[in-house]
Amino acid sequence: MRLFAASSPHIRHGDDIKVTMGDTILPLLFLLIVAIYYTGLRALTLTAVSVLSCIIFEYLYRRILGKKRSIGDMSAVVTGMIIAFCMPVTAPIWFPIIGAFFAIVVVKQLFGGLGNNIFNPAAAAICLLTVTWPGTMSTFPQATAKFSPFATPVEFETGVPVLTALKNGTLPDNRPFEMLIGYTPGNFGTSAILVIIIAGLVLLYRRIISWKIPLAYLGTVAVLALLFPRCPSGRLDSVVFELTSGSLAFVAVFMATDPVTSPVTTLGRLLYGFFLGLITVFIRYFGIYPEGAFFALLIMNPFVLALDRLGWKLKSKGGRIAYEQE
Amino acid sequence: MLKRPRGGLWFELNKTTAAERPIAELKAPARVYLPLKQCKGETPSLLVGRGSRVLKGQPIADGSHGLSCSLHSPVSGTVESIVEYNHPVGGKSMMAVISNDGRDMPYKAVQSRTDSAEGIIARVKSAGIVSSNDFSKPYWEKLRRFRERKVNTVIINAVEVEPYICSSQKIMDELPDVTVAGLELIMKCVGAKKAVLAVSDDIPEEVSRGMVEAAHLIDIELTIAHIPPKYPNGDEQFLMRALFAHEIEAQMKKGGKRPEVCFVYPQDCVNVQRAVNDGVPQITRIITVAGDAVTNPQNIEVPIGTKISDILNYCGLSFDPDRVVLGSPMRGVAIQSLDVPITKSVGAVLALKAAQRRNTKSICINCGKCVSVCPQGLLPNYIAMRAVKADFEALKGLNIDECIECGSCAYICPGRMPIVELIKNIKKAAI
């Protein structure tokens, strides 16, 4: 009998990193199914390419540098899915490969791998692609258009995403109900608001995410939209369209809550969400890009430690009972 | 502002099988191994030598000087040898090995009934009773301090909120009269007027009712306090918060005096009753033997000095465990060999399947689960991060001193960070 004399505690909760990542992947799969239903099998191709390249890059990097294998933790799969979801379905097939390389090798592994990266890998990849190929990344087909898995679409009817309409000060083509079910021009994986809401509730229930960041984030955007409406049809419409358009809801649920790059204290989380909302609205209103959520993430990522420091100041205040155990 | 109890863990308590079986009595094995140091404090001085004949209950080490605790032979027989031994819980001391002649010849000490507080403390001292909580101090010293503090309420702490552990529940279930008789003696000794029984919500109603009825028979009004079965609510300081949040808040405003209460455990009551009324020293202890590798999880009364291997053989192992733990699953000590004897400060033996593979790479993904379960409101993830770098300055700023090493953070951590181990090591390094 070989006994293992490790330190206490001697029992562990069953949810390890793999389970956590698996629980995140499941709702993402539902989003993928909706995307395939709306835009055709090309959504699947892009996602598969993205996920596979993330896994391969992670494997190769760690293999070449002689580090311990880490693809088993499934975090590369999550990153891969998120990168693909934040693209128009018409993006060329090599887009996700470039995104995956940047996310996994540059942003994640060069910083020391999972847990050590300062920036959200997927957000960084999307920002790189958006800045480098702004045209392709913000040209969206009509919501009705379907695409075959492999041929890169060259000519298609472009739709006007709600964010662009809002930027131009015109009335969006979509009704709020269409926004909820994701029947609108946009990134193929981030439009189905209803599915994202359900996914968020599931993740909350499984304690993968906390409510603080998404609520503070979306709340801030909602309040700002109410105070400074962009939609010609009124303040409330403006709130609805700002919340449901672009990738905001997806970012709030799946990316802003990324454990590695978000604060852990209550105050830190609330402030993080608040500033994300502020910056997102700022970029949406005044920037040249229609969507500001990804940039907001990258801007806020370096402040996580500082926000937690603030949160700890509040948390450690107030007396505890001094009681000596006898 | 008083910090309300927050954080903590709700375990699946897993104790039904052991709690359904009656307390079994383990026959003393052919040899018992008695490390002289059975509790915190000084090592008692040896009274016997190699080859001495000893009777059951005869003192073999005298702890009447200083902060120490006497030790008695649980069997009658011959002292085979005296060797140096390093017990994983108690530490280094001499150990008497006594071979059992199987005749259980009792040692008769001349003792008269006593009722005075000093008499009770003296009897507890000569019986070598060790406090049955994790801190294992000599019990006479605890009683003396309770008395000094002018305690007015004695609280029986039967809050068992860790998986498997259910010995307090079984003692109250099967020995309510002995327990309340001990409680009466303790109350008399410390001068307390009130008694409270603190139990977790999941305990069967009839157990606490049985205790109240037994107490009623000897004119003690035992009030029941139900505590949510959340770990670490069994800790005295958390029990204190759960029971007296308002009082403490009010008193802290006035000047920080705590309510004059003291905590005792059912096992303590039983020990005191036997020592004072029956003149029997502490030579056994009721422990929980459980864990996923144990075929018949149950509570057994074992003679002090029985080897863990004998105990596990008695209860049966369905497979070779990866970890054998002395004490609770969250705070106990894992042992490397089964040749370790039970001491008075061991309350449970658990044989467990490994919670993780050996050499699992641990990483922190900063998920914050540890922060949400920390009952002390600390940031275990940052503490672990700084502990790896041995950044003492930052650790002080993170209030590492307030950590009670309850293990909640390490239990919940999905990245399997050995947070408690890091904290323990850094605390050792800082001294």
mmCIF file of C-alpha atoms in Angstrom, chain B residues 10-311:
data_model
loop_
_atom_site.group_PDB
_atom_site.id
_atom_site.type_symbol
_atom_site.label_atom_id
_atom_site.label_comp_id
_atom_site.label_asym_id
_atom_site.label_seq_id
_atom_site.Cartn_x
_atom_site.Cartn_y
_atom_site.Cartn_z
ATOM 1 C CA TRP B 10 -21.873 23.008 2.079
ATOM 2 C CA PHE B 11 -20.599 19.479 1.906
ATOM 3 C CA GLU B 12 -22.405 16.348 1.011
ATOM 4 C CA LEU B 13 -21.901 14.996 4.465
ATOM 5 C CA ASN B 14 -21.747 11.334 3.618
ATOM 6 C CA LYS B 15 -22.082 10.177 7.182
ATOM 7 C CA THR B 16 -25.285 8.146 7.175
ATOM 8 C CA THR B 17 -23.694 4.680 7.002
ATOM 9 C CA ALA B 18 -21.419 5.307 9.947
ATOM 10 C CA ALA B 19 -24.172 7.072 11.879
ATOM 11 C CA GLU B 20 -26.595 4.163 11.438
ATOM 12 C CA ARG B 21 -24.288 1.583 12.975
ATOM 13 C CA PRO B 22 -23.949 1.349 16.739
ATOM 14 C CA ILE B 23 -20.677 2.326 18.385
ATOM 15 C CA ALA B 24 -18.539 -0.790 18.369
ATOM 16 C CA GLU B 25 -15.902 -1.559 20.934
ATOM 17 C CA LEU B 26 -12.537 -2.582 19.639
ATOM 18 C CA LYS B 27 -10.747 -5.170 21.764
ATOM 19 C CA ALA B 28 -7.278 -4.071 22.771
ATOM 20 C CA PRO B 29 -4.694 -5.613 20.420
ATOM 21 C CA ALA B 30 -1.770 -7.783 21.522
ATOM 22 C CA ARG B 31 0.459 -4.713 21.739
ATOM 23 C CA VAL B 32 -0.378 -1.100 22.409
ATOM 24 C CA TYR B 33 1.927 1.772 21.536
ATOM 25 C CA LEU B 34 1.746 4.790 23.798
ATOM 26 C CA PRO B 35 3.676 7.920 22.824
ATOM 27 C CA LEU B 36 4.059 9.861 26.074
ATOM 28 C CA LYS B 37 3.164 13.134 24.393
ATOM 29 C CA GLN B 38 -0.557 12.841 23.727
ATOM 30 C CA CYS B 39 -1.445 16.530 23.658
ATOM 31 C CA LYS B 40 -0.052 20.039 23.448
ATOM 32 C CA GLY B 41 2.224 21.042 26.266
ATOM 33 C CA GLU B 42 5.082 19.289 27.993
ATOM 34 C CA THR B 43 5.856 15.601 27.793
ATOM 35 C CA PRO B 44 4.857 13.827 31.026
ATOM 36 C CA SER B 45 7.530 11.955 32.947
ATOM 37 C CA LEU B 46 7.714 8.211 32.643
ATOM 38 C CA LEU B 47 6.723 6.134 35.688
ATOM 39 C CA VAL B 48 7.504 2.652 34.419
ATOM 40 C CA GLY B 49 10.536 0.977 32.960
ATOM 41 C CA ARG B 50 11.208 -1.886 30.610
ATOM 42 C CA GLY B 51 9.784 -5.086 32.008
ATOM 43 C CA SER B 52 7.400 -3.378 34.470
ATOM 44 C CA ARG B 53 4.073 -5.049 35.051
ATOM 45 C CA VAL B 54 1.167 -2.674 34.496
ATOM 46 C CA LEU B 55 -2.547 -2.987 35.143
ATOM 47 C CA LYS B 56 -5.388 -1.638 33.075
ATOM 48 C CA GLY B 57 -5.759 2.041 33.976
ATOM 49 C CA GLN B 58 -2.448 2.283 35.793
ATOM 50 C CA PRO B 59 -0.587 5.538 35.189
ATOM 51 C CA ILE B 60 2.538 5.017 33.146
ATOM 52 C CA ALA B 61 3.460 8.682 32.792
ATOM 53 C CA ASP B 62 2.854 11.465 35.260
ATOM 54 C CA GLY B 63 1.691 14.843 34.043
ATOM 55 C CA SER B 64 1.045 16.564 37.326
ATOM 56 C CA HIS B 65 3.853 19.075 36.835
ATOM 57 C CA GLY B 66 3.486 21.979 34.411
ATOM 58 C CA LEU B 67 1.160 22.028 31.445
ATOM 59 C CA SER B 68 1.021 18.340 30.831
ATOM 60 C CA CYS B 69 -1.192 15.332 30.839
ATOM 61 C CA SER B 70 -0.927 11.931 32.500
ATOM 62 C CA LEU B 71 -1.055 8.718 30.525
ATOM 63 C CA HIS B 72 -2.496 5.389 31.609
ATOM 64 C CA SER B 73 -2.168 1.910 30.271
ATOM 65 C CA PRO B 74 -5.279 0.754 28.411
ATOM 66 C CA VAL B 75 -4.388 -2.895 28.991
ATOM 67 C CA SER B 76 -2.846 -5.039 31.650
ATOM 68 C CA GLY B 77 0.487 -6.549 30.714
ATOM 69 C CA THR B 78 4.187 -5.891 30.542
ATOM 70 C CA VAL B 79 6.132 -2.907 29.281
ATOM 71 C CA GLU B 80 8.087 -4.430 26.423
ATOM 72 C CA SER B 81 10.241 -1.515 25.456
ATOM 73 C CA ILE B 82 10.575 2.230 25.585
ATOM 74 C CA VAL B 83 11.624 3.772 22.294
ATOM 75 C CA GLU B 84 11.835 7.172 20.761
ATOM 76 C CA TYR B 85 8.996 7.836 18.344
ATOM 77 C CA ASN B 86 7.832 10.644 16.105
ATOM 78 C CA HIS B 87 4.060 10.657 15.931
ATOM 79 C CA PRO B 88 2.627 12.462 12.870
ATOM 80 C CA VAL B 89 0.102 14.316 15.042
ATOM 81 C CA GLY B 90 1.730 14.570 18.442
ATOM 82 C CA GLY B 91 5.356 14.971 17.477
ATOM 83 C CA LYS B 92 8.519 13.490 18.912
ATOM 84 C CA SER B 93 8.564 11.820 22.329
ATOM 85 C CA MET B 94 9.340 8.524 24.011
ATOM 86 C CA MET B 95 6.884 5.720 23.390
ATOM 87 C CA ALA B 96 6.038 2.844 25.706
ATOM 88 C CA VAL B 97 5.187 -0.427 24.020
ATOM 89 C CA ILE B 98 3.049 -2.631 26.239
ATOM 90 C CA SER B 99 2.227 -6.223 25.457
ATOM 91 C CA ASN B 100 -1.284 -7.178 26.423
ATOM 92 C CA ASP B 101 -1.751 -10.225 28.629
ATOM 93 C CA GLY B 102 -5.427 -10.294 27.730
ATOM 94 C CA ARG B 103 -6.615 -10.434 31.313
ATOM 95 C CA ASP B 104 -7.716 -6.804 31.647
ATOM 96 C CA MET B 105 -6.786 -6.646 35.302
ATOM 97 C CA PRO B 106 -7.956 -3.286 36.524
ATOM 98 C CA TYR B 107 -5.854 -0.842 38.499
ATOM 99 C CA LYS B 108 -7.635 0.270 41.625
ATOM 100 C CA ALA B 109 -6.911 3.825 42.600
ATOM 101 C CA VAL B 110 -8.270 4.980 45.905
ATOM 102 C CA GLN B 111 -10.653 7.732 44.988
ATOM 103 C CA SER B 112 -13.595 9.187 46.795
ATOM 104 C CA ARG B 113 -16.533 10.915 45.209
ATOM 105 C CA THR B 114 -15.897 14.560 44.724
ATOM 106 C CA ASP B 115 -18.176 17.466 44.051
ATOM 107 C CA SER B 116 -16.032 20.537 44.494
ATOM 108 C CA ALA B 117 -14.704 22.418 41.484
ATOM 109 C CA GLU B 118 -11.103 21.878 42.542
ATOM 110 C CA GLY B 119 -11.819 18.217 43.139
ATOM 111 C CA ILE B 120 -13.228 17.828 39.628
ATOM 112 C CA ILE B 121 -10.258 19.568 38.062
ATOM 113 C CA ALA B 122 -7.858 17.420 40.090
ATOM 114 C CA ARG B 123 -9.684 14.281 39.003
ATOM 115 C CA VAL B 124 -9.680 15.348 35.355
ATOM 116 C CA LYS B 125 -5.971 16.019 35.682
ATOM 117 C CA SER B 126 -5.141 12.657 37.179
ATOM 118 C CA ALA B 127 -7.324 10.935 34.571
ATOM 119 C CA GLY B 128 -5.196 12.467 31.791
ATOM 120 C CA ILE B 129 -8.101 13.786 29.756
ATOM 121 C CA VAL B 130 -7.207 15.569 26.553
ATOM 122 C CA SER B 131 -9.574 18.060 24.944
ATOM 123 C CA SER B 132 -11.199 16.367 21.984
ATOM 124 C CA ASN B 133 -11.176 19.261 19.520
ATOM 125 C CA ASP B 134 -8.392 19.859 17.049
ATOM 126 C CA PHE B 135 -6.348 21.854 19.513
ATOM 127 C CA SER B 136 -5.905 18.971 21.989
ATOM 128 C CA LYS B 137 -4.924 20.785 25.138
ATOM 129 C CA PRO B 138 -4.890 19.096 28.548
ATOM 130 C CA TYR B 139 -8.503 19.256 29.648
ATOM 131 C CA TRP B 140 -7.836 20.246 33.251
ATOM 132 C CA GLU B 141 -6.129 23.386 31.970
ATOM 133 C CA LYS B 142 -9.169 24.219 29.849
ATOM 134 C CA LEU B 143 -11.526 23.741 32.790
ATOM 135 C CA ARG B 144 -9.282 25.914 34.934
ATOM 136 C CA ARG B 145 -9.415 28.687 32.342
ATOM 137 C CA PHE B 146 -13.181 28.400 31.924
ATOM 138 C CA ARG B 147 -13.509 28.736 35.674
ATOM 139 C CA GLU B 148 -11.154 31.692 35.734
ATOM 140 C CA ARG B 149 -13.215 33.404 33.058
ATOM 141 C CA LYS B 150 -16.390 32.939 35.098
ATOM 142 C CA VAL B 151 -18.205 31.245 32.271
ATOM 143 C CA ASN B 152 -21.974 31.379 32.638
ATOM 144 C CA THR B 153 -23.040 29.191 29.719
ATOM 145 C CA VAL B 154 -21.636 25.851 28.653
ATOM 146 C CA ILE B 155 -22.219 25.059 24.994
ATOM 147 C CA ILE B 156 -21.995 21.477 23.832
ATOM 148 C CA ASN B 157 -20.440 21.765 20.404
ATOM 149 C CA ALA B 158 -21.902 18.885 18.422
ATOM 150 C CA VAL B 159 -21.772 20.705 15.095
ATOM 151 C CA GLU B 160 -20.198 18.207 12.757
ATOM 152 C CA VAL B 161 -20.114 19.685 9.299
ATOM 153 C CA GLU B 162 -17.292 17.806 7.668
ATOM 154 C CA PRO B 163 -17.902 14.714 5.560
ATOM 155 C CA TYR B 164 -17.775 11.348 7.357
ATOM 156 C CA ILE B 165 -17.276 12.698 10.890
ATOM 157 C CA CYS B 166 -20.170 11.761 13.205
ATOM 158 C CA SER B 167 -18.726 10.619 16.523
ATOM 159 C CA SER B 168 -20.366 13.439 18.526
ATOM 160 C CA GLN B 169 -23.726 12.538 17.059
ATOM 161 C CA LYS B 170 -23.273 8.869 17.942
ATOM 162 C CA ILE B 171 -22.118 9.616 21.483
ATOM 163 C CA MET B 172 -25.211 11.766 22.080
ATOM 164 C CA ASP B 173 -27.374 9.120 20.451
ATOM 165 C CA GLU B 174 -26.123 6.188 22.508
ATOM 166 C CA LEU B 175 -24.780 7.742 25.703
ATOM 167 C CA PRO B 176 -27.035 10.704 26.442
ATOM 168 C CA ASP B 177 -27.093 10.094 30.220
ATOM 169 C CA VAL B 178 -23.316 9.796 30.432
ATOM 170 C CA THR B 179 -22.933 12.925 28.334
ATOM 171 C CA VAL B 180 -25.303 15.059 30.386
ATOM 172 C CA ALA B 181 -23.807 13.724 33.625
ATOM 173 C CA GLY B 182 -20.446 14.940 32.361
ATOM 174 C CA LEU B 183 -22.041 18.206 31.347
ATOM 175 C CA GLU B 184 -23.400 18.617 34.870
ATOM 176 C CA LEU B 185 -19.936 18.089 36.331
ATOM 177 C CA ILE B 186 -18.383 20.583 33.919
ATOM 178 C CA MET B 187 -21.081 23.135 34.690
ATOM 179 C CA LYS B 188 -20.532 22.656 38.379
ATOM 180 C CA CYS B 189 -16.805 22.945 37.913
ATOM 181 C CA VAL B 190 -16.814 26.175 35.915
ATOM 182 C CA GLY B 191 -19.777 27.648 37.748
ATOM 183 C CA ALA B 192 -22.054 27.884 34.725
ATOM 184 C CA LYS B 193 -25.816 28.172 35.092
ATOM 185 C CA LYS B 194 -26.977 27.645 31.514
ATOM 186 C CA ALA B 195 -26.359 24.928 28.973
ATOM 187 C CA VAL B 196 -26.860 25.001 25.224
ATOM 188 C CA LEU B 197 -26.624 22.136 22.776
ATOM 189 C CA ALA B 198 -25.411 23.334 19.385
ATOM 190 C CA VAL B 199 -26.170 20.846 16.617
ATOM 191 C CA SER B 200 -26.160 21.127 12.853
ATOM 192 C CA ASP B 201 -29.533 21.069 11.109
ATOM 193 C CA ASP B 202 -28.946 17.700 9.497
ATOM 194 C CA ILE B 203 -28.731 15.789 12.777
ATOM 195 C CA PRO B 204 -31.755 13.524 13.469
ATOM 196 C CA GLU B 205 -34.346 15.187 15.692
ATOM 197 C CA GLU B 206 -34.472 12.297 18.169
ATOM 198 C CA VAL B 207 -30.774 12.633 18.988
ATOM 199 C CA SER B 208 -31.093 16.176 20.271
ATOM 200 C CA ARG B 209 -34.439 15.379 21.902
ATOM 201 C CA GLY B 210 -32.841 12.443 23.726
ATOM 202 C CA MET B 211 -30.183 14.764 25.061
ATOM 203 C CA VAL B 212 -32.717 17.298 26.255
ATOM 204 C CA GLU B 213 -34.746 14.600 28.009
ATOM 205 C CA ALA B 214 -31.671 13.116 29.664
ATOM 206 C CA ALA B 215 -30.672 16.584 30.833
ATOM 207 C CA HIS B 216 -34.172 17.213 32.133
ATOM 208 C CA LEU B 217 -33.917 14.151 34.379
ATOM 209 C CA ILE B 218 -31.012 15.727 36.261
ATOM 210 C CA ASP B 219 -32.598 19.188 36.267
ATOM 211 C CA ILE B 220 -30.566 20.811 33.529
ATOM 212 C CA GLU B 221 -32.421 23.035 31.101
ATOM 213 C CA LEU B 222 -30.669 22.206 27.833
ATOM 214 C CA THR B 223 -31.532 24.623 25.029
ATOM 215 C CA ILE B 224 -31.008 23.471 21.474
ATOM 216 C CA ALA B 225 -29.404 25.776 18.923
ATOM 217 C CA HIS B 226 -29.632 24.670 15.310
ATOM 218 C CA ILE B 227 -26.661 25.683 13.225
ATOM 219 C CA PRO B 228 -26.650 25.496 9.419
ATOM 220 C CA PRO B 229 -24.436 22.578 8.352
ATOM 221 C CA LYS B 230 -21.918 24.823 6.680
ATOM 222 C CA TYR B 231 -18.215 24.279 7.046
ATOM 223 C CA PRO B 232 -16.470 25.608 9.174
ATOM 224 C CA ASN B 233 -19.412 26.343 11.469
ATOM 225 C CA GLY B 234 -18.129 23.720 13.902
ATOM 226 C CA ASP B 235 -15.160 25.960 14.662
ATOM 227 C CA GLU B 236 -15.652 27.753 17.917
ATOM 228 C CA GLN B 237 -15.217 31.204 16.486
ATOM 229 C CA PHE B 238 -17.779 30.599 13.743
ATOM 230 C CA LEU B 239 -20.148 28.918 16.150
ATOM 231 C CA MET B 240 -19.745 31.990 18.279
ATOM 232 C CA ARG B 241 -20.700 34.201 15.333
ATOM 233 C CA ALA B 242 -23.640 31.997 14.492
ATOM 234 C CA LEU B 243 -24.954 31.916 18.056
ATOM 235 C CA PHE B 244 -24.190 35.369 19.345
ATOM 236 C CA ALA B 245 -23.883 37.689 16.361
ATOM 237 C CA HIS B 246 -26.029 40.330 18.070
ATOM 238 C CA GLU B 247 -24.462 40.057 21.487
ATOM 239 C CA ILE B 248 -20.980 40.216 20.071
ATOM 240 C CA GLU B 249 -21.867 43.233 17.992
ATOM 241 C CA ALA B 250 -23.311 45.010 21.007
ATOM 242 C CA GLN B 251 -20.386 44.114 23.205
ATOM 243 C CA MET B 252 -17.795 45.057 20.653
ATOM 244 C CA LYS B 253 -19.292 48.533 20.557
ATOM 245 C CA LYS B 254 -18.914 48.790 24.308
ATOM 246 C CA GLY B 255 -15.407 47.527 24.579
ATOM 247 C CA GLY B 256 -14.781 44.202 22.945
ATOM 248 C CA LYS B 257 -15.661 41.715 25.649
ATOM 249 C CA ARG B 258 -16.883 38.382 24.451
ATOM 250 C CA PRO B 259 -19.870 36.542 25.913
ATOM 251 C CA GLU B 260 -18.778 34.378 28.794
ATOM 252 C CA VAL B 261 -19.425 31.020 27.226
ATOM 253 C CA CYS B 262 -17.318 27.939 26.826
ATOM 254 C CA PHE B 263 -17.458 25.069 24.376
ATOM 255 C CA VAL B 264 -17.293 21.404 25.297
ATOM 256 C CA TYR B 265 -17.646 18.326 23.130
ATOM 257 C CA PRO B 266 -19.729 15.230 23.863
ATOM 258 C CA GLN B 267 -16.533 13.201 24.041
ATOM 259 C CA ASP B 268 -15.207 15.579 26.720
ATOM 260 C CA CYS B 269 -18.390 15.161 28.754
ATOM 261 C CA VAL B 270 -18.103 11.385 28.598
ATOM 262 C CA ASN B 271 -14.444 11.506 29.632
ATOM 263 C CA VAL B 272 -15.139 13.813 32.558
ATOM 264 C CA GLN B 273 -18.078 11.739 33.763
ATOM 265 C CA ARG B 274 -16.072 8.531 33.684
ATOM 266 C CA ALA B 275 -13.085 10.123 35.379
ATOM 267 C CA VAL B 276 -14.955 11.857 38.178
ATOM 268 C CA ASN B 277 -17.804 9.467 38.940
ATOM 269 C CA ASP B 278 -16.304 6.114 37.934
ATOM 270 C CA GLY B 279 -12.629 6.846 38.542
ATOM 271 C CA VAL B 280 -11.723 5.637 35.057
ATOM 272 C CA PRO B 281 -8.877 7.492 33.329
ATOM 273 C CA GLN B 282 -8.973 8.256 29.616
ATOM 274 C CA ILE B 283 -7.761 5.035 28.068
ATOM 275 C CA THR B 284 -10.132 4.921 25.118
ATOM 276 C CA ARG B 285 -11.576 7.310 22.621
ATOM 277 C CA ILE B 286 -14.634 7.080 20.383
ATOM 278 C CA ILE B 287 -13.582 7.774 16.826
ATOM 279 C CA THR B 288 -15.193 7.714 13.406
ATOM 280 C CA VAL B 289 -13.647 5.279 10.956
ATOM 281 C CA ALA B 290 -14.844 6.013 7.446
ATOM 282 C CA GLY B 291 -13.825 6.995 3.942
ATOM 283 C CA ASP B 292 -14.574 5.580 0.522
ATOM 284 C CA ALA B 293 -12.093 2.741 1.010
ATOM 285 C CA VAL B 294 -13.636 1.543 4.281
ATOM 286 C CA THR B 295 -16.058 -1.374 3.906
ATOM 287 C CA ASN B 296 -17.912 -0.872 7.202
ATOM 288 C CA PRO B 297 -17.769 2.793 8.125
ATOM 289 C CA GLN B 298 -18.648 3.120 11.800
ATOM 290 C CA ASN B 299 -17.830 4.725 15.100
ATOM 291 C CA ILE B 300 -15.705 2.631 17.386
ATOM 292 C CA GLU B 301 -14.353 2.987 20.856
ATOM 293 C CA VAL B 302 -10.656 2.215 20.567
ATOM 294 C CA PRO B 303 -8.068 1.786 23.289
ATOM 295 C CA ILE B 304 -5.440 4.528 23.057
ATOM 296 C CA GLY B 305 -2.312 3.068 21.493
ATOM 297 C CA THR B 306 -4.051 0.824 18.971
ATOM 298 C CA LYS B 307 -2.363 0.890 15.593
ATOM 299 C CA ILE B 308 -4.227 2.316 12.610
ATOM 300 C CA SER B 309 -3.684 -0.943 10.750
ATOM 301 C CA ASP B 310 -5.610 -2.833 13.473
ATOM 302 C CA ILE B 311 -8.447 -0.327 13.273
#
